[in-house]
Amino acid sequence: MRTMPTTLPVLLRNVVLERAGKTLLGPINLQLEASGRTVILGPNGAGKSLLLRLCHGLLSPTLGEVCCATLGSPTRAEVRRRQAMVFQRPVLLRRSAIANVTYALGLVGIRGQLARSRAMEALDLVGLASLAERSARVLSGGEQQRLALARAWVLQPEILFLDEPTSALDPGATQAIEAAINRFADNGTKIVMVTHNLGQARRLADHCLFLAGGRIVESAPAATFLAQPNSPEAAHFLAGEQGAYLKERDDDPDYYSV
Amino acid sequence: MIRTIIRFSTALLIALSLSLSVNAQERGFITIASTTSTENSGLFEDILPQFTESTGIEVRVVAVGTGQALRIGCNGDADAVLVHAPAAERQFIADGCGVDRREIMYNDFIVIGPGSDPAGIEGTETAAEAFQIIADAEAPFASRGDDSGTHKKEMSIWADAGIEPAGSWYRELGSGMGAALNTAAGMDAYIMADRGTWISFDNRQNLEILVEGDPNLFNQYGSVLVNPANHDVKHELAQEWHDWLVSEEGQAAIGAYRLRGQQLFTPNAN
Amino acid sequence: MLDAFASAFALIISGDAELLGIVGLSLRVSLSAVFFASLLALPVGAAVALFSFPGRSGVIVVLNALMGLPPVVAGLIVYLLLSRVGPLGPLGLLFTPTAMVIVQSLLIFPIVAALTRQIVSDLWEEYREQLTSLGASRLRAIPTLLWDGRFSLITALLAGFGRATAEVGAVLIVGGNIAGVTRVMTTAIALETNKGNLTLALALGAILMTLTLLINGFAYGVGEFSRRRYGA
């Protein structure tokens, strides 16, 4: 349903990110394919968020290059215009929900009545149409994240990056976000998401990337990876997260009620 | 939004420039630089409306110390000056800053001090004598210290007494007459002031007049026009003001001005 | 003291035309100065916050230092500029309300610019990744950040306004305290003090304080209302 993407696949060649002489990430060689839902997993400090930011052009690599198909580096505005990102904590402008969406449209030159109707569609999609005129900053955490998704959606990105978008949300809100992400994917948008939640990875991932110590340790189809990781690090990580996951269920008697 | 801002600022600018012309009379206005003592005495409030009435010219008074008033005149920022320092006024003309000095009126200076009079100057005939006693007693003395007409006068009296005032008892305030009186009242110091400011001054505390009537305390006011050759000043209008001051009408107005029942200025134009 | 407040009250009640003129001019001059200074200071402060350029730290230090620019110095500079013998002499602006607006703008500009830089800097920290992600250039981010920082920026404007209305040295030099033309609250207070008319001076001071209080209260109320409404 989409015309030929021009920023996909995203290719990372020998990408290294250093800060103050310390290597934080890399070297990384990676190709993000034009479709499907890629989930990035890994322990804290593995460099997952940094990887997303490099792919989105919010950071520039110290060495190597990030190349988005024919359009080149994502630090170029016209590349980033075809990408979108949803952050762990949504940063919403201090204005109404709909104004947050029309603002994003304004940046790509869509204004006035057209912008309003497109924004309403996007809000409707995430179930926020009735809160359109509400100030964005007084929405609940889940509503704010859905608004961030609507704002990303309305730009019709070829690729959507998500950095632990549900880590601060309750299960109900998480479900709403996951549904919206699936709708993005069904629409042909490439999804690249960082998560800590293995259940979420199971529900959403087509493909898994496992990062540890700033490097890609494993890259495999989700079913394969989650059932039978190849590397000891990933196996350890999955066991640990599984343990934490089970422990969390033990500690939280309400968990089953969701 | 930008357009709204531009529109709003234009409106504001217009409103502001309109506000400049609120009080302008049909013939326009002149600016004169004068001294705080004249302004504070209330003389201008009394005689300016009479002048405006008979000529249609508005007068705007910038009241500062004599030194600054002459400086403003020399820069062409006023059209005429009305000050009280004859020597400085002559120098002003000699420097090419002004033309046509005329004597307008006089009042007098008085020596003021705390009623307890710790140095004991009350009853002395001349100001120089009183200053001598104050210096000998090293009693606190507040000096304007601002190069004003009053300050220049005070310095000439010290010179007459053969004293170069210095020491912790001699306090140079660097402020206007009223402010200096406030300070002197606060520290029970002797001070020399013009009578006009003194009469209208309310915050006297312990201060009283101790010496007056010395011919040397005579305070002559002069009007000088700013030299039209130097600056684009409103010479014709200022000339009318100048002439009015020495006219029968102007002199009568000055002589008729009363503050708290007392005549402050004696007109003495020739 | 009580006398002063009683006579302040009496002055207000009497609706004395001269007093109203002085109050009106004070507000007109200071509000205009805040407006014109902010027109420049808001974008400049935001630009310094967002862009890196050689000498940026120097600019920040100078802006911060200029917040303490002595009014008398500002007055002297503007006097020398506007004097007939100065470069802008032919405009004939000395001893006019316009001159007072100019000098107050000069005093307000560094305050608004420095506070704006600080506020926008903090906001940029929060918005930077999101705005960059959405494709906003730094130049485009300036109006966005100014608008989103509007509740905090009101405080910066109030600080500027406070400085303008409280200041006497600068407007005295460039305005000349001419009765009915350039006499504002502070110069009137100084004049009455010089006359030893301390009660009247204090009464005028009480009126000035009341006005300042009202304006600050109003701005605070508007700020709080919108803060609650927009959840800033």
PDB file of N, CA, C and O in Angstrom, chain C residues 84-131:
ATOM      1  N   ARG C  84      22.323  66.545  21.540  1.00  0.00           N
ATOM      2  CA  ARG C  84      22.519  67.228  20.247  1.00  0.00           C
ATOM      3  C   ARG C  84      23.924  67.017  19.707  1.00  0.00           C
ATOM      4  O   ARG C  84      24.120  66.962  18.505  1.00  0.00           O
ATOM      5  N   VAL C  85      24.912  66.901  20.617  1.00  0.00           N
ATOM      6  CA  VAL C  85      26.283  66.715  20.147  1.00  0.00           C
ATOM      7  C   VAL C  85      26.578  65.235  19.910  1.00  0.00           C
ATOM      8  O   VAL C  85      27.652  64.882  19.445  1.00  0.00           O
ATOM      9  N   GLY C  86      25.636  64.352  20.212  1.00  0.00           N
ATOM     10  CA  GLY C  86      25.833  62.925  20.026  1.00  0.00           C
ATOM     11  C   GLY C  86      25.400  62.468  18.642  1.00  0.00           C
ATOM     12  O   GLY C  86      24.817  63.251  17.884  1.00  0.00           O
ATOM     13  N   PRO C  87      25.675  61.210  18.308  1.00  0.00           N
ATOM     14  CA  PRO C  87      25.389  60.702  16.958  1.00  0.00           C
ATOM     15  C   PRO C  87      23.896  60.717  16.611  1.00  0.00           C
ATOM     16  O   PRO C  87      23.535  60.862  15.448  1.00  0.00           O
ATOM     17  N   LEU C  88      23.021  60.564  17.612  1.00  0.00           N
ATOM     18  CA  LEU C  88      21.586  60.532  17.321  1.00  0.00           C
ATOM     19  C   LEU C  88      20.909  61.856  17.674  1.00  0.00           C
ATOM     20  O   LEU C  88      19.683  61.949  17.721  1.00  0.00           O
ATOM     21  N   GLY C  89      21.739  62.889  17.913  1.00  0.00           N
ATOM     22  CA  GLY C  89      21.224  64.195  18.318  1.00  0.00           C
ATOM     23  C   GLY C  89      20.146  64.753  17.418  1.00  0.00           C
ATOM     24  O   GLY C  89      19.132  65.266  17.896  1.00  0.00           O
ATOM     25  N   PRO C  90      20.324  64.653  16.068  1.00  0.00           N
ATOM     26  CA  PRO C  90      19.344  65.258  15.164  1.00  0.00           C
ATOM     27  C   PRO C  90      17.926  64.730  15.348  1.00  0.00           C
ATOM     28  O   PRO C  90      16.960  65.376  14.950  1.00  0.00           O
ATOM     29  N   LEU C  91      17.759  63.550  15.952  1.00  0.00           N
ATOM     30  CA  LEU C  91      16.413  63.011  16.161  1.00  0.00           C
ATOM     31  C   LEU C  91      15.633  63.805  17.207  1.00  0.00           C
ATOM     32  O   LEU C  91      14.417  63.714  17.279  1.00  0.00           O
ATOM     33  N   GLY C  92      16.377  64.571  18.043  1.00  0.00           N
ATOM     34  CA  GLY C  92      15.705  65.394  19.048  1.00  0.00           C
ATOM     35  C   GLY C  92      14.924  64.573  20.067  1.00  0.00           C
ATOM     36  O   GLY C  92      13.827  64.941  20.455  1.00  0.00           O
ATOM     37  N   LEU C  93      15.466  63.429  20.482  1.00  0.00           N
ATOM     38  CA  LEU C  93      14.732  62.540  21.378  1.00  0.00           C
ATOM     39  C   LEU C  93      15.040  62.762  22.852  1.00  0.00           C
ATOM     40  O   LEU C  93      14.328  62.244  23.715  1.00  0.00           O
ATOM     41  N   LEU C  94      16.114  63.520  23.149  1.00  0.00           N
ATOM     42  CA  LEU C  94      16.480  63.705  24.548  1.00  0.00           C
ATOM     43  C   LEU C  94      15.355  64.421  25.297  1.00  0.00           C
ATOM     44  O   LEU C  94      14.677  65.279  24.742  1.00  0.00           O
ATOM     45  N   PHE C  95      15.176  64.047  26.568  1.00  0.00           N
ATOM     46  CA  PHE C  95      14.123  64.616  27.414  1.00  0.00           C
ATOM     47  C   PHE C  95      12.724  64.342  26.866  1.00  0.00           C
ATOM     48  O   PHE C  95      11.833  65.190  26.952  1.00  0.00           O
ATOM     49  N   THR C  96      12.529  63.177  26.238  1.00  0.00           N
ATOM     50  CA  THR C  96      11.192  62.767  25.810  1.00  0.00           C
ATOM     51  C   THR C  96      10.921  61.368  26.382  1.00  0.00           C
ATOM     52  O   THR C  96      11.852  60.655  26.749  1.00  0.00           O
ATOM     53  N   PRO C  97       9.651  60.970  26.454  1.00  0.00           N
ATOM     54  CA  PRO C  97       9.338  59.609  26.906  1.00  0.00           C
ATOM     55  C   PRO C  97      10.027  58.547  26.045  1.00  0.00           C
ATOM     56  O   PRO C  97      10.400  57.483  26.544  1.00  0.00           O
ATOM     57  N   THR C  98      10.188  58.833  24.759  1.00  0.00           N
ATOM     58  CA  THR C  98      10.853  57.863  23.888  1.00  0.00           C
ATOM     59  C   THR C  98      12.267  57.562  24.389  1.00  0.00           C
ATOM     60  O   THR C  98      12.713  56.412  24.393  1.00  0.00           O
ATOM     61  N   ALA C  99      12.960  58.610  24.821  1.00  0.00           N
ATOM     62  CA  ALA C  99      14.311  58.421  25.352  1.00  0.00           C
ATOM     63  C   ALA C  99      14.270  57.514  26.577  1.00  0.00           C
ATOM     64  O   ALA C  99      15.150  56.666  26.774  1.00  0.00           O
ATOM     65  N   MET C 100      13.224  57.670  27.385  1.00  0.00           N
ATOM     66  CA  MET C 100      13.108  56.839  28.585  1.00  0.00           C
ATOM     67  C   MET C 100      12.830  55.386  28.214  1.00  0.00           C
ATOM     68  O   MET C 100      13.344  54.461  28.840  1.00  0.00           O
ATOM     69  N   VAL C 101      12.021  55.198  27.174  1.00  0.00           N
ATOM     70  CA  VAL C 101      11.750  53.828  26.706  1.00  0.00           C
ATOM     71  C   VAL C 101      13.063  53.202  26.220  1.00  0.00           C
ATOM     72  O   VAL C 101      13.360  52.041  26.515  1.00  0.00           O
ATOM     73  N   ILE C 102      13.855  53.995  25.507  1.00  0.00           N
ATOM     74  CA  ILE C 102      15.119  53.473  24.981  1.00  0.00           C
ATOM     75  C   ILE C 102      16.029  53.038  26.127  1.00  0.00           C
ATOM     76  O   ILE C 102      16.577  51.929  26.127  1.00  0.00           O
ATOM     77  N   VAL C 103      16.184  53.891  27.119  1.00  0.00           N
ATOM     78  CA  VAL C 103      17.136  53.560  28.184  1.00  0.00           C
ATOM     79  C   VAL C 103      16.624  52.386  29.023  1.00  0.00           C
ATOM     80  O   VAL C 103      17.390  51.522  29.434  1.00  0.00           O
ATOM     81  N   GLN C 104      15.303  52.336  29.243  1.00  0.00           N
ATOM     82  CA  GLN C 104      14.783  51.198  30.003  1.00  0.00           C
ATOM     83  C   GLN C 104      14.909  49.905  29.209  1.00  0.00           C
ATOM     84  O   GLN C 104      15.195  48.844  29.778  1.00  0.00           O
ATOM     85  N   SER C 105      14.713  49.986  27.893  1.00  0.00           N
ATOM     86  CA  SER C 105      14.890  48.791  27.062  1.00  0.00           C
ATOM     87  C   SER C 105      16.303  48.275  27.208  1.00  0.00           C
ATOM     88  O   SER C 105      16.546  47.071  27.291  1.00  0.00           O
ATOM     89  N   LEU C 106      17.243  49.213  27.223  1.00  0.00           N
ATOM     90  CA  LEU C 106      18.652  48.844  27.361  1.00  0.00           C
ATOM     91  C   LEU C 106      18.897  48.114  28.685  1.00  0.00           C
ATOM     92  O   LEU C 106      19.678  47.164  28.751  1.00  0.00           O
ATOM     93  N   LEU C 107      18.198  48.551  29.735  1.00  0.00           N
ATOM     94  CA  LEU C 107      18.365  47.912  31.041  1.00  0.00           C
ATOM     95  C   LEU C 107      17.673  46.556  31.096  1.00  0.00           C
ATOM     96  O   LEU C 107      18.151  45.626  31.740  1.00  0.00           O
ATOM     97  N   ILE C 108      16.538  46.456  30.407  1.00  0.00           N
ATOM     98  CA  ILE C 108      15.740  45.233  30.473  1.00  0.00           C
ATOM     99  C   ILE C 108      16.320  44.144  29.589  1.00  0.00           C
ATOM    100  O   ILE C 108      16.288  42.967  29.935  1.00  0.00           O
ATOM    101  N   PHE C 109      16.856  44.545  28.436  1.00  0.00           N
ATOM    102  CA  PHE C 109      17.295  43.560  27.452  1.00  0.00           C
ATOM    103  C   PHE C 109      18.169  42.452  28.043  1.00  0.00           C
ATOM    104  O   PHE C 109      17.867  41.272  27.876  1.00  0.00           O
ATOM    105  N   PRO C 110      19.249  42.791  28.765  1.00  0.00           N
ATOM    106  CA  PRO C 110      20.099  41.699  29.276  1.00  0.00           C
ATOM    107  C   PRO C 110      19.373  40.794  30.261  1.00  0.00           C
ATOM    108  O   PRO C 110      19.631  39.589  30.274  1.00  0.00           O
ATOM    109  N   ILE C 111      18.459  41.361  31.041  1.00  0.00           N
ATOM    110  CA  ILE C 111      17.724  40.527  32.007  1.00  0.00           C
ATOM    111  C   ILE C 111      16.869  39.505  31.281  1.00  0.00           C
ATOM    112  O   ILE C 111      16.941  38.305  31.540  1.00  0.00           O
ATOM    113  N   VAL C 112      16.068  40.001  30.326  1.00  0.00           N
ATOM    114  CA  VAL C 112      15.174  39.088  29.616  1.00  0.00           C
ATOM    115  C   VAL C 112      15.990  38.095  28.787  1.00  0.00           C
ATOM    116  O   VAL C 112      15.695  36.901  28.760  1.00  0.00           O
ATOM    117  N   ALA C 113      17.043  38.581  28.141  1.00  0.00           N
ATOM    118  CA  ALA C 113      17.849  37.692  27.293  1.00  0.00           C
ATOM    119  C   ALA C 113      18.528  36.610  28.133  1.00  0.00           C
ATOM    120  O   ALA C 113      18.509  35.434  27.780  1.00  0.00           O
ATOM    121  N   ALA C 114      19.112  36.988  29.261  1.00  0.00           N
ATOM    122  CA  ALA C 114      19.834  36.017  30.081  1.00  0.00           C
ATOM    123  C   ALA C 114      18.872  34.998  30.689  1.00  0.00           C
ATOM    124  O   ALA C 114      19.150  33.786  30.678  1.00  0.00           O
ATOM    125  N   LEU C 115      17.732  35.470  31.190  1.00  0.00           N
ATOM    126  CA  LEU C 115      16.768  34.529  31.778  1.00  0.00           C
ATOM    127  C   LEU C 115      16.169  33.633  30.694  1.00  0.00           C
ATOM    128  O   LEU C 115      15.962  32.436  30.909  1.00  0.00           O
ATOM    129  N   THR C 116      15.908  34.224  29.521  1.00  0.00           N
ATOM    130  CA  THR C 116      15.383  33.427  28.415  1.00  0.00           C
ATOM    131  C   THR C 116      16.379  32.331  28.030  1.00  0.00           C
ATOM    132  O   THR C 116      15.999  31.185  27.803  1.00  0.00           O
ATOM    133  N   ARG C 117      17.642  32.692  27.966  1.00  0.00           N
ATOM    134  CA  ARG C 117      18.654  31.701  27.614  1.00  0.00           C
ATOM    135  C   ARG C 117      18.596  30.529  28.588  1.00  0.00           C
ATOM    136  O   ARG C 117      18.606  29.371  28.203  1.00  0.00           O
ATOM    137  N   GLN C 118      18.508  30.867  29.887  1.00  0.00           N
ATOM    138  CA  GLN C 118      18.472  29.818  30.904  1.00  0.00           C
ATOM    139  C   GLN C 118      17.232  28.932  30.747  1.00  0.00           C
ATOM    140  O   GLN C 118      17.328  27.706  30.716  1.00  0.00           O
ATOM    141  N   ILE C 119      16.088  29.574  30.604  1.00  0.00           N
ATOM    142  CA  ILE C 119      14.823  28.828  30.515  1.00  0.00           C
ATOM    143  C   ILE C 119      14.795  27.962  29.259  1.00  0.00           C
ATOM    144  O   ILE C 119      14.459  26.778  29.304  1.00  0.00           O
ATOM    145  N   VAL C 120      15.179  28.568  28.125  1.00  0.00           N
ATOM    146  CA  VAL C 120      15.134  27.836  26.858  1.00  0.00           C
ATOM    147  C   VAL C 120      16.168  26.711  26.859  1.00  0.00           C
ATOM    148  O   VAL C 120      15.935  25.627  26.336  1.00  0.00           O
ATOM    149  N   SER C 121      17.300  26.973  27.494  1.00  0.00           N
ATOM    150  CA  SER C 121      18.340  25.953  27.620  1.00  0.00           C
ATOM    151  C   SER C 121      17.797  24.709  28.308  1.00  0.00           C
ATOM    152  O   SER C 121      17.986  23.583  27.847  1.00  0.00           O
ATOM    153  N   ASP C 122      17.120  24.927  29.432  1.00  0.00           N
ATOM    154  CA  ASP C 122      16.562  23.800  30.186  1.00  0.00           C
ATOM    155  C   ASP C 122      15.509  23.060  29.365  1.00  0.00           C
ATOM    156  O   ASP C 122      15.451  21.836  29.359  1.00  0.00           O
ATOM    157  N   LEU C 123      14.695  23.839  28.680  1.00  0.00           N
ATOM    158  CA  LEU C 123      13.629  23.247  27.884  1.00  0.00           C
ATOM    159  C   LEU C 123      14.204  22.465  26.699  1.00  0.00           C
ATOM    160  O   LEU C 123      13.724  21.389  26.352  1.00  0.00           O
ATOM    161  N   TRP C 124      15.241  22.993  26.114  1.00  0.00           N
ATOM    162  CA  TRP C 124      15.889  22.363  24.959  1.00  0.00           C
ATOM    163  C   TRP C 124      16.473  21.016  25.369  1.00  0.00           C
ATOM    164  O   TRP C 124      16.409  20.033  24.630  1.00  0.00           O
ATOM    165  N   GLU C 125      17.017  20.977  26.569  1.00  0.00           N
ATOM    166  CA  GLU C 125      17.523  19.733  27.132  1.00  0.00           C
ATOM    167  C   GLU C 125      16.434  18.654  27.046  1.00  0.00           C
ATOM    168  O   GLU C 125      16.684  17.515  26.664  1.00  0.00           O
ATOM    169  N   GLU C 126      15.215  19.069  27.429  1.00  0.00           N
ATOM    170  CA  GLU C 126      14.099  18.128  27.470  1.00  0.00           C
ATOM    171  C   GLU C 126      13.576  17.806  26.058  1.00  0.00           C
ATOM    172  O   GLU C 126      13.244  16.665  25.759  1.00  0.00           O
ATOM    173  N   TYR C 127      13.532  18.809  25.175  1.00  0.00           N
ATOM    174  CA  TYR C 127      12.859  18.665  23.881  1.00  0.00           C
ATOM    175  C   TYR C 127      13.784  18.240  22.750  1.00  0.00           C
ATOM    176  O   TYR C 127      13.320  17.868  21.691  1.00  0.00           O
ATOM    177  N   ARG C 128      15.084  18.382  22.992  1.00  0.00           N
ATOM    178  CA  ARG C 128      16.049  18.302  21.902  1.00  0.00           C
ATOM    179  C   ARG C 128      15.829  17.092  20.991  1.00  0.00           C
ATOM    180  O   ARG C 128      15.643  17.230  19.776  1.00  0.00           O
ATOM    181  N   GLU C 129      15.840  15.878  21.592  1.00  0.00           N
ATOM    182  CA  GLU C 129      15.748  14.668  20.764  1.00  0.00           C
ATOM    183  C   GLU C 129      14.413  14.595  20.043  1.00  0.00           C
ATOM    184  O   GLU C 129      14.352  14.261  18.864  1.00  0.00           O
ATOM    185  N   GLN C 130      13.350  14.926  20.769  1.00  0.00           N
ATOM    186  CA  GLN C 130      12.021  14.823  20.168  1.00  0.00           C
ATOM    187  C   GLN C 130      11.883  15.783  18.990  1.00  0.00           C
ATOM    188  O   GLN C 130      11.413  15.396  17.930  1.00  0.00           O
ATOM    189  N   LEU C 131      12.311  17.031  19.180  1.00  0.00           N
ATOM    190  CA  LEU C 131      12.159  18.010  18.098  1.00  0.00           C
ATOM    191  C   LEU C 131      13.049  17.649  16.922  1.00  0.00           C
ATOM    192  O   LEU C 131      12.647  17.777  15.765  1.00  0.00           O
TER     193      LEU C 131
END
